[in-house]
Coordinates of C-alpha atoms and ligand atoms in Angstrom, one line a residue:
M156 CA -28.8 17.0 12.7
S157 CA -25.2 18.8 12.5
T158 CA -25.3 22.4 11.9
A159 CA -25.4 23.9 8.0
G160 CA -22.0 24.2 6.7
T161 CA -20.0 21.3 8.7
I162 CA -18.5 19.3 6.9
V163 CA -18.9 15.8 8.3
T164 CA -17.3 12.4 7.7
R165 CA -17.8 9.3 8.7
F166 CA -15.8 5.8 8.7
A167 CA -18.5 3.1 8.6
P168 CA -17.1 -0.2 9.4
S169 CA -18.1 -4.1 9.1
P170 CA -17.2 -5.5 12.4
S171 CA -16.1 -8.7 10.2
G172 CA -13.0 -8.8 12.3
H173 CA -9.7 -6.4 12.6
L174 CA -9.6 -3.6 11.2
H175 CA -7.7 -3.6 7.8
V176 CA -4.9 -1.5 6.6
G177 CA -7.7 -0.5 3.6
G178 CA -10.2 0.4 6.2
A179 CA -7.3 1.9 8.0
R180 CA -6.6 4.0 5.5
T181 CA -10.1 5.3 4.7
A182 CA -10.5 6.4 8.4
L183 CA -7.7 8.6 8.3
F184 CA -8.5 10.0 5.1
C185 CA -12.0 10.3 6.6
W186 CA -10.6 12.0 9.4
A187 CA -7.8 13.8 7.9
Y188 CA -11.1 15.6 5.3
A189 CA -13.0 16.5 8.9
K190 CA -10.8 18.0 11.1
G191 CA -8.3 19.9 8.8
R192 CA -11.6 21.7 7.4
G193 CA -13.3 22.6 11.0
G194 CA -15.9 19.9 10.6
K195 CA -17.0 16.5 12.7
F196 CA -15.8 12.9 12.1
L197 CA -17.8 10.0 12.9
L198 CA -18.0 6.4 13.2
R199 CA -20.2 4.3 12.9
I200 CA -20.7 0.2 13.5
E201 CA -22.5 -1.1 10.0
D202 CA -23.3 -4.2 12.5
T203 CA -26.5 -5.1 10.9
D204 CA -24.9 -9.1 8.7
Q205 CA -25.8 -10.7 12.2
K206 CA -24.3 -13.7 11.0
R207 CA -20.7 -11.8 10.7
S208 CA -21.2 -9.4 13.1
S209 CA -19.7 -9.8 16.8
D210 CA -19.5 -6.8 19.8
A211 CA -15.3 -8.2 20.6
A212 CA -14.5 -7.8 16.8
S213 CA -16.4 -4.2 17.0
L214 CA -14.1 -2.9 19.8
G215 CA -11.1 -4.5 18.7
F216 CA -11.6 -1.6 15.8
L217 CA -11.8 1.0 18.5
K218 CA -8.6 -0.1 19.9
D219 CA -6.9 -0.3 16.6
L220 CA -8.1 3.7 15.6
K221 CA -7.2 5.4 19.1
W222 CA -3.8 3.8 18.8
L223 CA -3.5 5.2 15.2
G224 CA -4.8 8.0 16.8
I225 CA -7.9 8.6 14.7
D226 CA -10.3 10.2 17.4
W227 CA -13.8 10.1 16.5
D228 CA -15.9 13.4 17.7
E229 CA -19.1 10.9 17.3
G230 CA -19.9 7.4 17.7
P231 CA -19.3 4.2 19.9
A232 CA -18.2 5.8 23.2
F233 CA -14.5 4.9 24.4
E234 CA -12.0 6.0 25.9
G235 CA -13.0 9.2 25.9
C236 CA -14.1 9.6 22.1
G237 CA -17.5 9.8 20.9
G238 CA -21.2 9.5 22.2
G239 CA -23.1 12.1 20.4
P240 CA -26.4 13.8 19.6
N241 CA -27.3 11.0 16.5
G242 CA -26.4 7.8 17.9
P243 CA -26.8 4.9 19.0
Y244 CA -23.9 4.6 16.8
F245 CA -24.4 0.9 16.2
Q246 CA -26.7 -0.4 13.1
S247 CA -28.2 -3.0 14.9
E248 CA -29.3 -0.6 17.6
R249 CA -31.0 1.8 15.1
V250 CA -33.6 -1.3 13.5
D251 CA -37.1 0.5 14.5
T252 CA -35.5 3.6 12.5
Y253 CA -35.2 1.9 9.5
N254 CA -38.3 0.2 9.9
R255 CA -39.9 3.6 9.9
Y256 CA -38.4 5.1 6.9
L257 CA -39.1 1.2 5.3
T258 CA -43.1 1.5 5.9
Q259 CA -43.1 5.1 4.4
L260 CA -41.5 3.6 1.5
V261 CA -44.1 0.5 1.0
D262 CA -46.7 3.3 2.1
A263 CA -46.0 5.4 -0.7
G264 CA -45.5 2.5 -3.3
K265 CA -41.9 2.8 -3.4
A266 CA -40.7 -0.3 -1.5
Y267 CA -43.0 -3.5 -2.2
Y268 CA -42.9 -6.9 0.0
A269 CA -41.3 -9.9 -1.9
F270 CA -42.1 -13.9 -1.4
D271 CA -39.6 -15.1 -3.4
T272 CA -38.2 -18.2 -2.4
A273 CA -34.4 -18.8 -3.1
E274 CA -34.7 -21.9 -5.4
E275 CA -37.3 -19.8 -7.3
L276 CA -34.9 -16.9 -7.6
E277 CA -32.1 -19.5 -8.9
R278 CA -34.5 -20.9 -11.4
K279 CA -35.1 -17.3 -12.4
R280 CA -31.1 -16.7 -12.8
A281 CA -30.4 -20.0 -14.0
A282 CA -32.7 -19.5 -16.9
A283 CA -31.7 -16.2 -18.4
K284 CA -27.8 -17.4 -18.0
A285 CA -29.0 -20.3 -20.5
A286 CA -30.7 -17.8 -22.5
G287 CA -28.1 -16.0 -22.6
V288 CA -30.1 -12.4 -20.9
A289 CA -28.1 -10.8 -18.1
Y290 CA -30.6 -11.4 -14.9
R291 CA -32.7 -8.6 -13.5
Y292 CA -35.5 -9.2 -11.4
D293 CA -38.4 -8.9 -12.2
G294 CA -40.9 -7.5 -9.3
S295 CA -44.0 -7.8 -11.8
E296 CA -45.6 -10.0 -9.5
S297 CA -44.7 -9.2 -6.2
I298 CA -45.7 -5.2 -7.3
A299 CA -49.4 -6.6 -8.3
R300 CA -50.2 -8.5 -5.1
P301 CA -53.3 -7.0 -3.2
K302 CA -52.5 -5.5 0.0
V303 CA -54.8 -7.9 1.5
E304 CA -52.6 -11.0 0.0
V305 CA -49.3 -9.0 1.4
E306 CA -50.5 -8.8 4.8
R307 CA -52.3 -12.5 5.1
L308 CA -49.3 -14.4 3.7
L309 CA -47.2 -12.1 6.2
A310 CA -49.3 -13.1 8.9
E311 CA -49.1 -16.6 8.2
G312 CA -45.1 -16.5 8.3
R313 CA -43.9 -16.5 4.9
P314 CA -40.7 -15.3 4.8
A315 CA -40.3 -11.6 3.1
V316 CA -38.1 -9.4 2.0
I317 CA -38.7 -5.7 0.8
R318 CA -37.5 -4.3 -2.4
F319 CA -37.0 -0.9 -3.6
R320 CA -38.9 0.0 -6.5
T321 CA -35.9 0.8 -8.4
P322 CA -37.3 3.6 -11.4
V323 CA -36.1 3.3 -15.1
G324 CA -33.9 5.6 -16.5
P325 CA -29.7 6.2 -16.7
I326 CA -28.1 7.1 -12.9
T327 CA -25.2 9.1 -12.9
I328 CA -22.7 8.7 -10.1
K329 CA -20.6 12.3 -9.6
D330 CA -17.3 11.4 -7.8
E331 CA -15.0 13.7 -6.8
I332 CA -12.1 11.3 -7.0
L333 CA -13.3 9.4 -10.2
G334 CA -15.2 12.0 -11.8
E335 CA -18.5 10.9 -13.3
A336 CA -19.8 7.7 -14.5
T337 CA -23.4 7.0 -16.5
L338 CA -25.0 3.3 -15.0
P339 CA -27.6 2.3 -18.3
A340 CA -31.1 2.2 -17.3
G341 CA -31.9 -1.3 -16.3
E342 CA -28.9 -1.8 -15.2
V343 CA -30.2 -1.9 -10.8
D344 CA -33.1 -3.4 -10.9
D345 CA -35.4 -4.0 -7.4
F346 CA -33.1 -4.5 -4.7
V347 CA -33.5 -5.8 -1.4
I348 CA -33.9 -2.8 1.1
R349 CA -35.0 -4.7 4.0
K350 CA -33.7 -9.1 4.6
A351 CA -35.9 -11.7 5.6
D352 CA -34.6 -11.8 9.5
G353 CA -36.1 -8.5 9.5
F354 CA -32.6 -6.2 9.4
P355 CA -32.2 -3.8 6.4
T356 CA -29.5 -4.1 3.6
Y357 CA -26.5 -2.1 4.1
H358 CA -28.0 -0.2 0.8
F359 CA -30.8 0.9 3.3
A360 CA -29.3 1.1 6.5
V361 CA -26.2 3.0 5.3
V362 CA -28.5 5.8 3.3
I363 CA -31.1 6.5 6.0
D364 CA -27.9 7.1 9.1
D365 CA -25.5 9.2 6.3
E366 CA -29.0 11.2 6.2
L367 CA -29.7 11.5 10.2
M368 CA -26.3 11.3 11.1
G369 CA -25.7 14.9 8.9
V370 CA -23.2 13.4 6.5
T371 CA -22.1 15.5 4.2
H372 CA -19.0 13.2 2.2
V373 CA -18.8 9.8 2.1
L374 CA -15.2 8.9 1.3
R375 CA -14.7 5.0 1.0
A376 CA -13.3 2.3 -0.7
Q377 CA -13.7 1.9 -4.6
E378 CA -15.2 -1.7 -4.5
H379 CA -18.5 0.7 -3.4
F380 CA -18.4 3.0 -6.3
N381 CA -21.4 1.4 -7.9
N382 CA -23.3 1.0 -4.7
T383 CA -23.4 4.7 -4.8
A384 CA -26.2 4.3 -7.5
K385 CA -28.6 2.7 -5.3
H386 CA -27.5 4.7 -2.5
M387 CA -29.0 7.7 -4.6
V388 CA -31.7 6.3 -6.3
L389 CA -32.8 5.5 -2.4
Q390 CA -31.9 9.4 -1.1
D391 CA -34.1 10.5 -4.3
A392 CA -37.1 8.6 -3.0
L393 CA -36.4 9.7 0.5
G394 CA -36.1 13.0 0.1
F395 CA -32.7 13.1 1.2
R396 CA -29.9 15.3 0.6
R397 CA -26.8 13.9 -1.9
P398 CA -23.7 13.8 -0.3
T399 CA -20.3 14.3 -1.7
Y400 CA -18.7 10.8 -2.9
G401 CA -14.9 10.2 -2.8
H402 CA -13.9 6.5 -3.3
L403 CA -10.2 6.0 -2.5
P404 CA -8.1 3.4 -4.7
L405 CA -7.7 -0.1 -3.1
I406 CA -4.6 -1.2 -1.6
F407 CA -2.5 -4.4 -3.2
N408 CA 0.4 -6.3 -2.2
P409 CA 3.2 -5.4 -4.7
D410 CA 2.3 -8.3 -7.0
G411 CA -0.9 -6.7 -7.6
S412 CA -3.1 -9.5 -5.0
K413 CA -5.2 -8.5 -2.7
M414 CA -4.0 -7.9 0.9
S415 CA -5.9 -10.6 2.1
K416 CA -5.5 -13.1 5.9
R417 CA -4.5 -15.6 3.3
D418 CA -0.8 -14.2 2.8
K419 CA -0.3 -15.1 6.3
D420 CA -1.3 -19.2 5.9
K421 CA 0.6 -19.2 2.9
V422 CA 4.1 -18.3 4.6
L423 CA 3.2 -20.6 7.6
R424 CA 2.1 -23.6 4.5
K425 CA 5.8 -22.5 3.1
T426 CA 8.3 -23.2 5.9
V427 CA 5.9 -25.8 7.2
T428 CA 6.7 -27.7 3.9
E429 CA 10.2 -26.6 3.9
R430 CA 10.9 -27.8 7.4
K431 CA 8.9 -30.4 7.1
L432 CA 7.4 -30.2 10.0
A433 CA 5.4 -33.3 10.3
E434 CA 3.8 -32.3 14.2
P435 CA 2.3 -28.9 15.2
P436 CA 4.7 -27.2 17.5
A437 CA 3.7 -27.7 20.8
G438 CA 0.2 -25.4 21.8
T439 CA 0.1 -23.6 18.4
V440 CA -2.9 -25.7 16.3
G441 CA -4.6 -28.6 17.9
A442 CA -3.8 -31.9 16.2
E443 CA -7.0 -31.9 14.1
R444 CA -6.8 -28.3 12.9
W445 CA -3.8 -28.8 12.0
K446 CA -3.7 -32.0 9.6
A447 CA -7.5 -30.3 7.9
W448 CA -5.3 -27.1 7.5
L449 CA -2.2 -29.2 6.1
A450 CA -5.0 -30.8 3.8
D451 CA -6.6 -28.4 1.7
K452 CA -4.9 -25.0 1.4
N453 CA -8.2 -23.3 1.4
T454 CA -8.5 -23.5 5.3
Q455 CA -7.2 -20.9 7.3
L456 CA -6.0 -20.5 10.7
D457 CA -7.6 -18.2 12.9
Y458 CA -5.5 -15.1 14.2
E459 CA -4.5 -16.2 17.1
E460 CA -3.2 -19.7 15.8
A461 CA -1.5 -18.5 12.6
N462 CA 0.1 -15.7 15.2
R463 CA 0.9 -18.6 17.8
L464 CA 2.5 -21.0 14.9
A465 CA 4.8 -17.8 13.7
T466 CA 6.5 -17.3 17.0
A467 CA 6.9 -20.7 17.4
L468 CA 8.5 -21.5 13.9
D469 CA 9.8 -17.5 14.8
V470 CA 9.0 -16.2 10.8
P471 CA 7.6 -12.8 10.5
L472 CA 4.0 -12.7 8.8
P473 CA 2.7 -10.5 6.3
E474 CA 1.1 -7.5 8.1
I475 CA -2.5 -7.3 6.6
N476 CA -4.5 -5.6 10.3
V477 CA -3.6 -2.2 12.6
D478 CA -3.2 -4.8 14.7
D479 CA -1.1 -7.0 13.2
F480 CA 1.4 -3.4 12.3
R481 CA 1.0 -3.1 16.1
R482 CA 2.3 -6.7 17.1
S483 CA 4.9 -6.3 14.5
G484 CA 5.9 -3.1 16.5
Y485 CA 5.5 -0.3 14.2
L486 CA 4.8 2.7 15.3
P487 CA 1.6 4.6 15.0
E488 CA 2.5 7.7 13.6
V489 CA 4.3 5.6 11.0
V490 CA 1.5 3.3 9.9
C491 CA -0.5 6.0 9.3
N492 CA 2.7 8.0 7.5
F493 CA 2.9 4.8 5.2
L494 CA -0.6 4.5 5.1
A495 CA -1.1 8.0 3.8
L496 CA 0.8 7.9 0.8
N497 CA -1.0 4.5 -0.3
G498 CA -3.2 6.7 -3.0
W499 CA -2.4 10.2 -2.2
S500 CA 0.7 12.1 -1.6
P501 CA 1.2 15.9 -0.6
G502 CA 3.5 16.7 -3.2
E503 CA 7.1 18.5 -3.6
N504 CA 8.6 15.0 -3.2
R505 CA 7.8 15.3 0.6
E506 CA 6.9 11.9 2.2
K507 CA 7.6 11.9 5.8
F508 CA 4.3 13.9 8.0
D509 CA 2.4 13.5 10.7
N510 CA -0.5 13.2 11.2
A511 CA -0.9 16.7 12.0
F512 CA 0.4 18.0 8.4
L513 CA -1.7 15.4 7.5
R514 CA -4.8 17.1 8.9
G515 CA -3.9 20.7 7.6
A516 CA -2.8 19.0 4.0
F517 CA -5.2 16.1 2.7
D518 CA -7.0 17.2 -0.4
L519 CA -9.1 15.3 -2.5
S520 CA -7.4 16.6 -5.6
R521 CA -4.5 14.6 -4.7
V522 CA -6.3 11.5 -4.6
V523 CA -4.6 9.3 -7.4
K524 CA -7.5 7.1 -9.0
T525 CA -5.0 3.7 -9.5
P526 CA -4.6 1.4 -7.0
A527 CA -1.6 1.9 -4.3
K528 CA 0.6 -1.0 -4.3
F529 CA 1.6 -1.7 -0.4
D530 CA 5.2 -1.5 0.3
R531 CA 6.4 -3.5 3.1
V532 CA 10.5 -2.5 2.5
K533 CA 9.1 1.0 2.0
L534 CA 7.3 0.8 5.8
L535 CA 10.4 -0.6 7.6
S536 CA 12.9 2.3 6.3
F537 CA 10.4 4.4 7.3
D538 CA 10.4 2.9 10.5
C539 CA 13.5 2.3 10.9
D540 CA 14.4 5.8 10.8
A541 CA 11.5 6.9 13.2
I542 CA 12.9 4.7 15.7
T543 CA 16.8 5.2 15.6
S544 CA 16.4 9.0 15.4
M545 CA 14.5 9.5 18.7
P546 CA 16.0 9.4 21.8
R547 CA 16.8 6.4 24.0
E548 CA 14.4 7.3 26.7
R549 CA 11.5 7.8 24.7
F550 CA 12.5 4.3 22.5
V551 CA 13.0 2.4 26.0
A552 CA 9.3 3.4 27.3
L553 CA 8.5 2.1 24.2
A554 CA 10.2 -1.0 23.9
R555 CA 8.4 -1.2 28.0
A556 CA 5.0 -0.9 26.5
H557 CA 5.4 -3.0 23.7
G558 CA 6.6 -5.6 25.8
E559 CA 3.9 -5.8 28.0
V560 CA 1.3 -6.4 25.8
F561 CA 3.5 -8.7 23.3
H562 CA 6.1 -10.4 25.5
P563 CA 5.1 -10.9 29.4
E564 CA 7.6 -13.4 29.0
F565 CA 10.2 -11.4 28.8
M566 CA 8.5 -8.8 31.3
R567 CA 8.5 -11.4 33.8
K568 CA 11.6 -12.6 33.8
L569 CA 14.2 -9.2 33.3
T570 CA 14.8 -6.6 36.1
P571 CA 13.7 -2.9 35.1
S572 CA 17.3 -2.1 35.1
Q573 CA 18.3 -5.5 32.6
F574 CA 15.5 -4.2 30.4
E575 CA 16.5 -1.1 30.1
A576 CA 20.3 -2.5 29.2
L577 CA 18.9 -4.5 27.0
A578 CA 16.8 -1.9 24.7
G579 CA 19.6 0.5 25.3
A580 CA 22.2 -2.4 23.9
S581 CA 19.0 -3.1 21.4
H582 CA 18.2 0.6 19.8
E583 CA 20.4 1.4 16.7
R584 CA 20.0 -1.9 16.1
S585 CA 15.8 -1.8 15.7
K586 CA 13.6 -1.5 12.7
T587 CA 10.2 -2.1 14.8
L588 CA 10.0 -2.5 18.3
D589 CA 9.7 -5.8 17.8
D590 CA 13.5 -6.4 16.9
M591 CA 14.9 -6.7 20.3
F592 CA 12.6 -9.3 21.9
R593 CA 12.7 -11.2 18.5
G594 CA 16.4 -11.2 18.2
N595 CA 16.8 -12.3 21.6
R596 CA 14.1 -15.3 22.1
F597 CA 17.6 -17.0 23.9
L598 CA 17.0 -14.5 27.0
V599 CA 13.4 -16.2 28.1
L600 CA 13.9 -19.7 27.0
G601 CA 15.5 -22.7 29.3
D602 CA 19.1 -23.2 29.6
E603 CA 19.0 -26.3 27.9
A604 CA 15.7 -25.4 25.6
F605 CA 17.6 -22.7 22.9
A606 CA 19.1 -24.5 19.6
Y607 CA 22.3 -24.1 19.1
D608 CA 23.2 -22.7 15.6
A609 CA 25.3 -25.7 14.6
K610 CA 27.5 -23.3 11.8
A611 CA 28.2 -20.4 14.6
A612 CA 29.1 -23.7 17.3
E613 CA 31.1 -24.9 14.2
K614 CA 33.3 -21.7 13.7
N615 CA 33.5 -20.5 17.1
L616 CA 33.7 -23.3 19.8
K617 CA 35.0 -25.9 17.8
T618 CA 37.8 -24.8 15.7
G619 CA 40.6 -22.6 16.7
E620 CA 44.4 -22.4 18.8
P621 CA 43.0 -22.5 21.3
S622 CA 39.3 -23.4 20.6
G623 CA 36.5 -21.6 21.6
V624 CA 35.6 -24.9 23.8
A625 CA 39.4 -24.2 25.4
H626 CA 38.8 -20.5 26.0
L627 CA 35.4 -21.2 27.8
R628 CA 36.4 -24.0 30.0
A629 CA 39.6 -21.5 31.2
L630 CA 36.7 -18.6 31.6
R631 CA 34.3 -20.5 33.4
P632 CA 36.1 -20.6 36.6
L633 CA 37.3 -17.0 36.3
L634 CA 33.4 -16.0 36.0
A635 CA 32.7 -18.4 38.6
E636 CA 34.5 -15.8 41.1
V637 CA 32.6 -12.8 40.3
K638 CA 31.2 -11.0 43.1
A639 CA 28.5 -8.5 41.7
W640 CA 26.9 -9.7 38.5
E641 CA 27.1 -7.2 36.4
A642 CA 28.0 -5.5 33.3
G643 CA 31.5 -3.5 34.5
A644 CA 32.4 -6.3 37.2
L645 CA 32.7 -9.1 34.3
E646 CA 34.4 -6.7 31.7
A647 CA 37.2 -6.2 34.9
A648 CA 37.4 -10.4 34.4
I649 CA 37.5 -11.2 31.1
K650 CA 39.1 -8.5 29.6
P651 CA 42.4 -9.3 31.4
Y652 CA 41.6 -12.8 30.5
A653 CA 41.5 -11.7 26.4
D654 CA 44.7 -10.0 27.0
A655 CA 46.5 -12.5 28.0
N656 CA 45.2 -14.9 26.5
A657 CA 43.9 -13.7 23.1
G658 CA 46.2 -11.0 22.2
G659 CA 44.2 -8.3 23.4
Q660 CA 41.0 -9.5 20.9
L661 CA 38.5 -9.1 23.0
G662 CA 36.1 -10.8 20.1
K663 CA 38.1 -14.0 20.0
V664 CA 36.8 -14.8 23.3
A665 CA 33.6 -12.7 23.4
Q666 CA 32.0 -14.5 20.3
P667 CA 33.2 -18.2 21.7
L668 CA 30.7 -16.9 24.9
R669 CA 28.3 -15.4 23.3
V670 CA 27.3 -18.2 21.0
A671 CA 27.7 -20.3 24.4
V672 CA 24.7 -18.3 26.7
S673 CA 22.9 -17.1 23.3
G674 CA 23.0 -19.9 20.9
G675 CA 23.7 -18.0 17.7
T676 CA 26.2 -15.2 17.3
V677 CA 23.9 -11.8 17.3
S678 CA 23.3 -10.5 20.4
P679 CA 23.5 -7.6 23.0
P680 CA 27.1 -6.5 23.7
I681 CA 28.5 -9.5 25.5
F682 CA 28.7 -8.3 29.2
D683 CA 25.2 -7.3 29.2
T684 CA 24.1 -10.0 27.6
L685 CA 25.6 -12.1 30.8
A686 CA 24.5 -9.3 33.4
I687 CA 21.2 -9.4 32.0
L688 CA 20.9 -13.5 32.0
G689 CA 22.1 -13.6 35.4
R690 CA 25.1 -16.1 37.1
E691 CA 23.7 -19.3 37.7
S692 CA 21.9 -18.9 33.6
S693 CA 25.3 -18.1 31.9
L694 CA 26.9 -20.6 34.3
A695 CA 25.0 -23.4 32.8
R696 CA 25.0 -22.5 29.6
I697 CA 28.7 -22.2 29.4
D698 CA 28.8 -25.7 31.4
R699 CA 26.1 -26.8 27.8
A700 CA 28.3 -25.3 25.5
V701 CA 31.5 -27.2 27.0
K702 CA 29.8 -30.3 27.3
T703 CA 27.9 -30.2 24.1
F704 CA 30.8 -29.0 21.7
G705 CA 34.0 -29.9 24.3
Ligands
LIG840 N1 -19.9 -1.2 6.4 C1 -19.4 -0.8 4.8 C2 -17.9 -1.6 4.4 O1 -17.7 -1.6 5.5 C3 -18.9 0.9 4.7 C4 -19.1 1.3 3.0 C5 -19.4 2.6 3.2 O2 -18.3 3.8 3.7 O3 -20.7 3.2 3.0 O4 -17.7 -1.6 3.6

């Protein structure tokens, strides 16, 4: 139990996948609220829904939170965070505790076993619908069942749930953000608190854990607002305290749709259709999966499939989960800053701040009631500002760390000084840490494998007098003679040529070279580009361009 007076908030994700932006914002607000008031922030993994849970997924959450800089005082032990006196913090490991309280309620006549089959319940639901009345579970038969009969059925192994005997009467929910709302009597029926598989339902476990873990403030998504009524009647029946509640506005896409994994499939499907791709790009999605995915719009690619396909097609995917933002090269401090602005603002037109500021300033009174709209364009401009204004060394270090996780092929191919040259040349143009990798894939593709952009080749290699190809032919032997293949020596070889043959206009020579070695018109400065590619690849690519367009 926590010491009296200490504020305790908790983030309680169900580990059904990766950490969604909405969940991340809830965690951030819970963290800021407690930490800004000398309190504790606790993390609990709600993994009692056995079908959806997985350990790896829970660990994904932990990593995502750490990446955002959201540390928890109590919870699963992970990289210096967590532990604590109120564990275990995985609900699946707390079943004995839940059972103790379940027994207490059943013995007190406040909860009862129910043996209804799914078919029976469905029949009653359909009958209510046909009669045009709202369906309410009728527990009278179960409540009247004698104890011996209940025990006999349980001993027989008949599947049973435990339902809470909801007291009749209106329920008023008090919410620090949304105000008060009263649910009329009968709105909450006798809901299930223990499932047939022996696990408690979310409603039951959450109430027990919030009490035992000393949670004083429950901040969570607005979709849980009505659930609060169930939690309140349970708290009353168990003689528990009532935490303060605050329900946070949801986060939507700018068009008002839910930010969901489906958004990624939409982008990929559109690209595949536009490019008339009949076969999946090699190593992305299995042939059967591809067929099923194309045939049915409701089929979704899994996380890795979608990422592999996006990389092969070179299309950016809309980010939905924290890990997506990391993969796209956003800075964690920018993501936190931006998430906080979705539903809250510090006032005085202040938009840019860090987590330290947030924990000092965050207050429920400035949380809005209406849904927030997630403006990716604005996020990108925040990230661009933060990246371009950071010192060069920091950018290089962050880009290296990003490359090691998401672009190992670059790290294998480039020496540390080549990498530094690439990062240095890319810094000012980078909106995210990923831009320099995404924009320079030609560096790690085979000399014969990268594609030439037809328009760029036409303009820069085939036309002009002399044509770009003519320049390449003349430069080839000069370059072959360069002794130390580095930017300075390459400049010393190319500049005099441009002075003599292109009226001193380096671009006239640099652009054909750029198209020849990269396939397009955008790359780091040409001498750096050639230096990074190395002698062999640079010459092989020039030869390929001359052969193809000469
Ligand atoms: N496990 C619930 C969820 O992920 C938590 C809700 C709550 O905070 O009470 O939505």
